[in-house]
Coordinates of C-alpha atoms and ligand atoms in Angstrom, one line a residue:
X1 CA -7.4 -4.1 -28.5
X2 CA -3.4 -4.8 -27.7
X3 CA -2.5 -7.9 -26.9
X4 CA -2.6 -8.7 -22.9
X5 CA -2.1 -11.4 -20.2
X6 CA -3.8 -11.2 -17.2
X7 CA -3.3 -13.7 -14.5
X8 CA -5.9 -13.4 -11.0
X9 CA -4.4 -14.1 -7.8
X10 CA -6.7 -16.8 -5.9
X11 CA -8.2 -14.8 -2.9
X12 CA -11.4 -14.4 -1.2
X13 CA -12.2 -11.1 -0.2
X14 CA -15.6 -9.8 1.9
X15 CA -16.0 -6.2 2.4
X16 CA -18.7 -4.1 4.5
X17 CA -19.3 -2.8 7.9
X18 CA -18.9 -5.1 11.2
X19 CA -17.7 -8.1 9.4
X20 CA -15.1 -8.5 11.6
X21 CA -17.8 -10.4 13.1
X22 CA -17.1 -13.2 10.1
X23 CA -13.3 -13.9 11.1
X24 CA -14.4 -16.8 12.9
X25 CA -16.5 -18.7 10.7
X26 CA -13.3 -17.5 8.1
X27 CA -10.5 -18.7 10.3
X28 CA -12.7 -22.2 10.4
X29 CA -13.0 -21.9 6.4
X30 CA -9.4 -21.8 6.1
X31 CA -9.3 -24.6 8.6
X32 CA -7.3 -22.5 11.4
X33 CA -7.9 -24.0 14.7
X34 CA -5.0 -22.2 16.5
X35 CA -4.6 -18.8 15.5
X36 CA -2.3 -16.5 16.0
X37 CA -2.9 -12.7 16.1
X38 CA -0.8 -10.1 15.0
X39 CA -0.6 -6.4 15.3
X40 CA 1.5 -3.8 16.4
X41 CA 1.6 -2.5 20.0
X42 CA -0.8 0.9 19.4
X43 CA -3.3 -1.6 17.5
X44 CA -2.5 -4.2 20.6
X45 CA -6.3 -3.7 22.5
X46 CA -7.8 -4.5 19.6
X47 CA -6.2 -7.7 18.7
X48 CA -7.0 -8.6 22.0
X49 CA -10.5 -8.1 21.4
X50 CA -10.0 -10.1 18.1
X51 CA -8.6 -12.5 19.4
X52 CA -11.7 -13.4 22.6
X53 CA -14.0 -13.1 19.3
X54 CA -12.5 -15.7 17.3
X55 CA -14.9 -18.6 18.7
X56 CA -12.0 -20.3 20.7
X57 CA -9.5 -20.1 17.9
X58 CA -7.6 -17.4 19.3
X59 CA -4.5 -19.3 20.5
X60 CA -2.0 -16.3 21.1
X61 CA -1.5 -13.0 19.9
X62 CA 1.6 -11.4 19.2
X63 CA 1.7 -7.4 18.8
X64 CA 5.6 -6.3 17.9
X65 CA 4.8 -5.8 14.4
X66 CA 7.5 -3.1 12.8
X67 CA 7.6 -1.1 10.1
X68 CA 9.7 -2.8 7.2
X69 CA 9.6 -6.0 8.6
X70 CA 12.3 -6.9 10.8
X71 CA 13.4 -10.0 10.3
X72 CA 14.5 -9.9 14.3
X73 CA 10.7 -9.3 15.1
X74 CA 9.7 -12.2 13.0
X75 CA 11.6 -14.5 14.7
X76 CA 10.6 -13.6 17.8
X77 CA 6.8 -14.3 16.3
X78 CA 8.3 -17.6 15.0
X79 CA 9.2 -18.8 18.2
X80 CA 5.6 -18.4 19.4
X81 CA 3.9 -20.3 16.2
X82 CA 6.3 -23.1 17.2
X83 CA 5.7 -22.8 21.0
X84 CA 1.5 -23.0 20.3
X85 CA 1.8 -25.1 17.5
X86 CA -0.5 -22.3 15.3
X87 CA -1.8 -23.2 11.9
X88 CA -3.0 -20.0 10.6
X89 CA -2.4 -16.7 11.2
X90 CA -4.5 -13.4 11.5
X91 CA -2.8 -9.7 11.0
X92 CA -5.3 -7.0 12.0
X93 CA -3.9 -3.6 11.0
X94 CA -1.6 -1.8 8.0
X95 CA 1.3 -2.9 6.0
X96 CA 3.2 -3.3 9.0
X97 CA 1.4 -6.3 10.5
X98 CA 0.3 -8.0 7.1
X99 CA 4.3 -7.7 6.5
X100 CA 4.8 -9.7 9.8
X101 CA 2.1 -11.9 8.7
X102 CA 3.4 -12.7 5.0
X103 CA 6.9 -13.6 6.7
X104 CA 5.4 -15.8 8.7
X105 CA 3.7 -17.5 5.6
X106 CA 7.1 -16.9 3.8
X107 CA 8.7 -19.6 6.6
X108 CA 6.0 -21.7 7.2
X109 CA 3.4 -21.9 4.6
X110 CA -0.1 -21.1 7.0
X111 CA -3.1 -19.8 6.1
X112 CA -3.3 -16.1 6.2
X113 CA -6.3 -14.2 7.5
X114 CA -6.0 -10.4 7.1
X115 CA -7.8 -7.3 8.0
X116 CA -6.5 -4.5 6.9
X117 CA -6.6 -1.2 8.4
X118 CA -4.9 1.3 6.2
X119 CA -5.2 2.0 2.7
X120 CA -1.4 0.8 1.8
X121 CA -2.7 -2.6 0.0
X122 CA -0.3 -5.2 0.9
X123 CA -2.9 -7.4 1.9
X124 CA -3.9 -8.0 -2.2
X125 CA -0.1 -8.1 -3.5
X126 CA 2.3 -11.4 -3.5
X127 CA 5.4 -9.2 -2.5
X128 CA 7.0 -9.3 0.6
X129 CA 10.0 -6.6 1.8
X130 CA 11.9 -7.7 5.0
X131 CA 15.0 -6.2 6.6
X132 CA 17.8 -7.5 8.2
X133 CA 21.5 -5.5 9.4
X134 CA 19.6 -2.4 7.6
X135 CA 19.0 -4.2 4.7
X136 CA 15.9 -4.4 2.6
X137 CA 14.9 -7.4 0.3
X138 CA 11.9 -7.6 -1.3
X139 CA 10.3 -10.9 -2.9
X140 CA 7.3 -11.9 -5.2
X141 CA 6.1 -15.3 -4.3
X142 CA 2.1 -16.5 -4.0
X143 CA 3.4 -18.5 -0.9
X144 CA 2.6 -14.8 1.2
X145 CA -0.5 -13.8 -0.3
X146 CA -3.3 -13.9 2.2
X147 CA -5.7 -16.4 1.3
X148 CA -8.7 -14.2 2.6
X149 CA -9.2 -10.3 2.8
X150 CA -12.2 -9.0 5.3
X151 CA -12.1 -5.3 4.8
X152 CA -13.9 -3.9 7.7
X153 CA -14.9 -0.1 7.3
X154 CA -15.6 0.4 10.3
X155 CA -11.6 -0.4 11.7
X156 CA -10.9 2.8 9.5
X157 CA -13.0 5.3 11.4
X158 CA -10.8 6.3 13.6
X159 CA -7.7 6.0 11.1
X160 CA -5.6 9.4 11.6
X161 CA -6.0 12.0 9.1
X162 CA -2.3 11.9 7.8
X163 CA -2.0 8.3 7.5
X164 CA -5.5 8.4 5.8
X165 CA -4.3 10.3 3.4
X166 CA -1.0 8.9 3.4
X167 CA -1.6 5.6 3.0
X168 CA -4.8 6.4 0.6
X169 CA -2.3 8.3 -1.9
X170 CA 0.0 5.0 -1.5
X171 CA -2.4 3.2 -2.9
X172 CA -3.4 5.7 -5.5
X173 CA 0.1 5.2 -6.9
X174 CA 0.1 1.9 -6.9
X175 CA -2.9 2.2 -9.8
X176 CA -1.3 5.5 -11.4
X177 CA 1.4 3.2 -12.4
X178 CA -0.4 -0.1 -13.0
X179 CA -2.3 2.0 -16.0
X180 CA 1.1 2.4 -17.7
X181 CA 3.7 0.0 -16.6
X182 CA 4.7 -2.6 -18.8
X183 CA 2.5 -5.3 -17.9
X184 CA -0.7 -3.2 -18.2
X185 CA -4.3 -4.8 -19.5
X186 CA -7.3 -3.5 -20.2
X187 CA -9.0 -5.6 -16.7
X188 CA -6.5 -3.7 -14.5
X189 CA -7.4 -0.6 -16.4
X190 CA -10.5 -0.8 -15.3
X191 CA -10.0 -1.1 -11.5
X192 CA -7.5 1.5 -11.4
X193 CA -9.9 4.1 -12.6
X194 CA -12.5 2.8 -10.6
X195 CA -10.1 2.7 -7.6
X196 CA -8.7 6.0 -7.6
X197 CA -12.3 7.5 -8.6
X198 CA -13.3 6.2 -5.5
X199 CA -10.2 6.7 -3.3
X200 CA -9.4 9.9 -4.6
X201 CA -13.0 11.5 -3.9
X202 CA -13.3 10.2 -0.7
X203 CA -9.6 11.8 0.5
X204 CA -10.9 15.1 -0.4
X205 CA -13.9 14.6 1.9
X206 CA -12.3 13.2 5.1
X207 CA -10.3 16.0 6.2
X208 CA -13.6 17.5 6.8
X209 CA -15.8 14.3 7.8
X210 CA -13.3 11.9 9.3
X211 CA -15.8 9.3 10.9
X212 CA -18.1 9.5 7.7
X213 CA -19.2 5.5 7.5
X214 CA -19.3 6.8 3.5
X215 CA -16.2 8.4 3.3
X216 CA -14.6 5.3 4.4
X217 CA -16.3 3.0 3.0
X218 CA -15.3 4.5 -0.7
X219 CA -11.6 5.0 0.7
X220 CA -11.9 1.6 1.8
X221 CA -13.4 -0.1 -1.7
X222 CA -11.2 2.4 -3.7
X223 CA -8.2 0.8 -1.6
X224 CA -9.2 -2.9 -2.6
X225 CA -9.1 -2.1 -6.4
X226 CA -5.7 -0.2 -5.8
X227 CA -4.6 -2.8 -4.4
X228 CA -5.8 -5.5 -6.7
X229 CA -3.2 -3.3 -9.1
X230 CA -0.2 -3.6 -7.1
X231 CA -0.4 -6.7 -6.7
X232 CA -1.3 -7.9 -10.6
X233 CA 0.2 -4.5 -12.3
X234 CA 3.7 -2.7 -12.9
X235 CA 5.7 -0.5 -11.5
X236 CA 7.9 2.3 -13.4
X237 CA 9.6 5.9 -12.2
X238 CA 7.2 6.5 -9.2
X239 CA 7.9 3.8 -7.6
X240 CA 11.8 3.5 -8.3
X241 CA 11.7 7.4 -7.2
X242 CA 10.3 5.9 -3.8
X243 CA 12.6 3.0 -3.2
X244 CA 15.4 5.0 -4.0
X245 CA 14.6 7.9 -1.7
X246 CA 13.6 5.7 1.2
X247 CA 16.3 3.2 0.5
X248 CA 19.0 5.8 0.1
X249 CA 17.8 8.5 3.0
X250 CA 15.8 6.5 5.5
X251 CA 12.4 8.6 4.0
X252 CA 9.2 7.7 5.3
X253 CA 7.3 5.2 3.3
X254 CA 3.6 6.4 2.9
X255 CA 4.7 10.1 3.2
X256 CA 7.4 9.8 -0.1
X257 CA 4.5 8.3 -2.2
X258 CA 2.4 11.4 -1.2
X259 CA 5.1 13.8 -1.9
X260 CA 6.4 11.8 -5.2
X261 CA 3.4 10.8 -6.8
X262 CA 2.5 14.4 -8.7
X263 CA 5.5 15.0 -10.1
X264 CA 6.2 11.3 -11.2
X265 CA 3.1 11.7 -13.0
X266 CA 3.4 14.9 -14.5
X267 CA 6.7 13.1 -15.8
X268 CA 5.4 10.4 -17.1
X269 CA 2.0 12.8 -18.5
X270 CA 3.3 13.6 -22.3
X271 CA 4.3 9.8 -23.1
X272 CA 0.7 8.3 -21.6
X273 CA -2.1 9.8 -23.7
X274 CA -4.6 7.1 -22.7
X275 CA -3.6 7.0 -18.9
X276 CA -3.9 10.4 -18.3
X277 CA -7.4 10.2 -20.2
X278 CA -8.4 8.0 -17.4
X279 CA -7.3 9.6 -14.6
X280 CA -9.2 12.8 -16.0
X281 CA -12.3 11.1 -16.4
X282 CA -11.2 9.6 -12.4
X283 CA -10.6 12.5 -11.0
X284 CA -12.2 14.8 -12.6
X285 CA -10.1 17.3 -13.8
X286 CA -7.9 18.4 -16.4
X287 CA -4.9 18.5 -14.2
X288 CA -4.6 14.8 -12.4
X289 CA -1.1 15.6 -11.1
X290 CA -2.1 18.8 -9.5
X291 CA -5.3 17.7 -8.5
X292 CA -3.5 14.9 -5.9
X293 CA -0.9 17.7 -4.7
X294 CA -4.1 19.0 -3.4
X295 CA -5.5 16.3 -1.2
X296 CA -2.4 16.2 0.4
X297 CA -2.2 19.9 0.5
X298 CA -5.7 20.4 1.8
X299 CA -5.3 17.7 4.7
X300 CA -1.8 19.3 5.9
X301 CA -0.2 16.2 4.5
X302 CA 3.5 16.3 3.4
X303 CA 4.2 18.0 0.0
X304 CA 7.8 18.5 0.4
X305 CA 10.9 15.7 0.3
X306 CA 12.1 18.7 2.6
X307 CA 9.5 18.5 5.1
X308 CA 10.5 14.7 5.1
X309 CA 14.1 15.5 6.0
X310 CA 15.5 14.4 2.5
X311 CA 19.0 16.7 2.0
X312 CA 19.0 18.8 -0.5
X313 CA 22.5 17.7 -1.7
X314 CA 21.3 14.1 -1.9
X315 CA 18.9 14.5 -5.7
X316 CA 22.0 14.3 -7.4
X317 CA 22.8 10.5 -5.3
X318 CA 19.6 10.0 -5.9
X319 CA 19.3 10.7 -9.7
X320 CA 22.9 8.6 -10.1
X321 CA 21.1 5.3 -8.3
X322 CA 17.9 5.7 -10.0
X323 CA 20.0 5.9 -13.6
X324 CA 21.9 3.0 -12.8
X325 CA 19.3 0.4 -12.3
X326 CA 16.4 1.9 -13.4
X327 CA 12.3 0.1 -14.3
X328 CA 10.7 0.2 -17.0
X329 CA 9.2 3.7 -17.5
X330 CA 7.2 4.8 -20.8
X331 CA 9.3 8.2 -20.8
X332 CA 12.6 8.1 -21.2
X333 CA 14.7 8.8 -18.4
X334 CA 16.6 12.0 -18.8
X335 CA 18.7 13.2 -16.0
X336 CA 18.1 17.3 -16.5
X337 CA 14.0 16.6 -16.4
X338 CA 14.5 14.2 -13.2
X339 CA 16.8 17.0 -11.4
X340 CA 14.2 19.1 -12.0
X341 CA 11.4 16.6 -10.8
X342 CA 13.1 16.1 -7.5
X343 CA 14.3 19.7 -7.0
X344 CA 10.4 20.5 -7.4
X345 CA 9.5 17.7 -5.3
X346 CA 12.2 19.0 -2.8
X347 CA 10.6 22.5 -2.7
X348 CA 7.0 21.4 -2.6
X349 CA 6.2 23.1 -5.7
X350 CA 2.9 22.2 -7.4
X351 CA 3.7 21.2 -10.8
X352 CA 0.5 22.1 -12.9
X353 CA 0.0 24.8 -11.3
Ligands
NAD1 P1 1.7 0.8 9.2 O1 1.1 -0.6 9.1 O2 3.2 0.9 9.4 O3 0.9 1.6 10.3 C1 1.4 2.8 10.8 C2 0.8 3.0 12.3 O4 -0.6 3.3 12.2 C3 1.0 1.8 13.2 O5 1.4 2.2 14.5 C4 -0.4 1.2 13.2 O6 -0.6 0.4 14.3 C5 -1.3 2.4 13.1 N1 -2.6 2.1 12.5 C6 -2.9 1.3 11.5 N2 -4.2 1.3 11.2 C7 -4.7 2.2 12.2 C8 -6.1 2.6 12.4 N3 -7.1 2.2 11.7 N4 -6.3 3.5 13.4 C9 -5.2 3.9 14.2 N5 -4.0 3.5 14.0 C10 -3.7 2.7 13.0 O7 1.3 1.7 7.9 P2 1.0 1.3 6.4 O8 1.1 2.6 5.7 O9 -0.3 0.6 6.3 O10 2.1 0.3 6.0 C11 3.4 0.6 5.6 C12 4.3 -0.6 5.4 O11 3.6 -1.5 4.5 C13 5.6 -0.3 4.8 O12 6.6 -1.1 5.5 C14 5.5 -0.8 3.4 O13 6.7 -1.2 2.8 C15 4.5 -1.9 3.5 N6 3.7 -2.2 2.3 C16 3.9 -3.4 1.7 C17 3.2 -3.7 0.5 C18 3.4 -5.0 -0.1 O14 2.7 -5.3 -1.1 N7 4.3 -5.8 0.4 C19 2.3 -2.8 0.0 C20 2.1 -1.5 0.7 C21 2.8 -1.3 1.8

């Protein structure tokens, strides 16, 4: 065995069907007495819902959450926290509204209360990305992890197809990477392979089956894990690839991990022996990378930085910024291979295949 550290986050985490029913007794756990609710406006009905639940600890409910975290939006939310005087608050629904909910904690130190809705994982990571003049910033600090997780399958029933698999190949990036960046262990190992086992299988059979309650409860667990490896794991050229790309050309968050993730990994294959062991055994194949360009090509998901909108002209912009400042990455970074990884990821081309 290598040497390792491993450090846990400190969060409580429940996970089944209905226990939405629990964010009561939860809230009171945390001691939140006046809550606020957050969501964005299409996931607005349900907070309201939420919120008459919450045995009188529903103070307000604010449902403007953005994508990327305006830091306009949040203080908009600020000014209600202040105005109701709320100690805790409660983000039903994806990355979005966990983001609004982690700036909140960011300014003001409450108790967080999250129920996910997506697979995209924030709620398990320490890191929070907010924008301001078109700016993003991105920090690590355990004053925005949530404090307590319910995962509720049954909020993901109804989850569209694309950002099922979207956001469910999001998070099966996240652990990709984890099993090879530079802070890997053998504990996060473990999750990860257990996570995308899990995740993986369960994409392949909700294009078919969308409201299976089995389907999404595996999505849903394989999510958690996932999500347990953002948040404790590594990063290397996947996820630089993505910031750059959406950073750089305004790409779409969930959609560029899709479309990047195969060919970051095929990359990344010849210098991970062990890794790419896992991720057979995972998903049981002897071709991981072209085994999740085919979820997302099976679903109809994006396979293309074209489809995306990303110009063609921009790989070599992008190539320049990811060379400047690049991660950690167990390959070497050589600019030819790259322009060929993003001209392939440009043209949708399977690589595997
Ligand atoms: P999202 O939160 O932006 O949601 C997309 C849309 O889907 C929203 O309109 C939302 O209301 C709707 N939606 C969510 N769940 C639904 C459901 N079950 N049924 C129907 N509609 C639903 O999407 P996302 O992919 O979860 O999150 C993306 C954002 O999260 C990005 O800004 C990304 O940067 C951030 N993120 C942050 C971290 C972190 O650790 N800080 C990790 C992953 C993602």
């Amino acid at each position: 065995m290598e040497p390792f550290e491993y450090t846990a986050h400190p969060a409580r985490v429940i996970f089944g069907s209905g226990t939405t029913q629990r964010a009561g007794e939860e809230a009171a756990r945390l001691g939140i007495e006046r809550a606020l609710v957050l969501s964005t406006p299409a996931q607005a009905d349900d907070a309201q819902r939420l919120q008459t639940d919450l045995q009188g600890r529903g103070t307000a409910r604010f449902c403007e959450a953005a994508m990327h975290t305006p830091v306009e939006v949040t203080e908009r939310a600020m000014a209600l926290v202040h105005r109701e005087d709320i100690d805790g608050v409660i983000a039903f629904g994806g990355g979005s509204t966990i983001g609004l909910g982690k700036a909140i904690a960011l300014r003001t130190d409450l108790p967080q209360l999250v129920i996910p809705t997506t697979y995209a994982g924030s709620e398990m990571t320490a890191i929070i990305g907010q924008t301001e003049g078109g700016q993003k910033t991105t920090q690590k600090t355990l004053k925005v992890l949530p404090e307590t997780v319910i995962y509720d399958v049954d909020h993901t029933l109804g989850l569209p197809l694309e950002l099922s698999i979207t956001s469910g190949l999001n998070a099966i990036a996240h652990a990709v990477e984890s099993l090879y960046a530079e802070q890997t262990n053998p504990a996060l190992s473990l999750m990860a392979e257990e996570g995308i086992r899990s995740l993986a299988a369960a994409l392949t059979r909700i294009p078919e089956y969308p409201r299976s309650a089995s389907a999404r409860s595996d999505a849903l667990y394989g999510a958690w894990l996932c999500a347990t490896c953002l948040g404790l794991g590594g990063v290397a050229l996947h996820h630089k690839l993505c910031h750059v790309l959406g950073g750089s050309f305004d790409l779409p968050h969930a959609q560029t991990h899709t479309v990047i993730l195969p060919h970051a990994l095929a990359y990344n294959a010849p210098a991970v022996p062990e890794a790419m062991g896992r991720l057979r055994r995972a998903l049981d194949t002897q071709t991981p990378a072209a085994a999740l360009f085919d979820i997302a090509r099976a679903a109809d998901a994006p396979t293309s930085l074209a489809a995306l909108g990303m110009p063609r002209e921009g790989i070599p912009r992008a190539i320049d910024i990811t060379l400047a400042n690049p991660y950690f990455n167990p390959r070497t970074l050589e600019r030819a291979a790259l322009e060929g990884l993003l001209e392939d990821a440009f043209a949708g081309r399977c690589p595997e295949c």
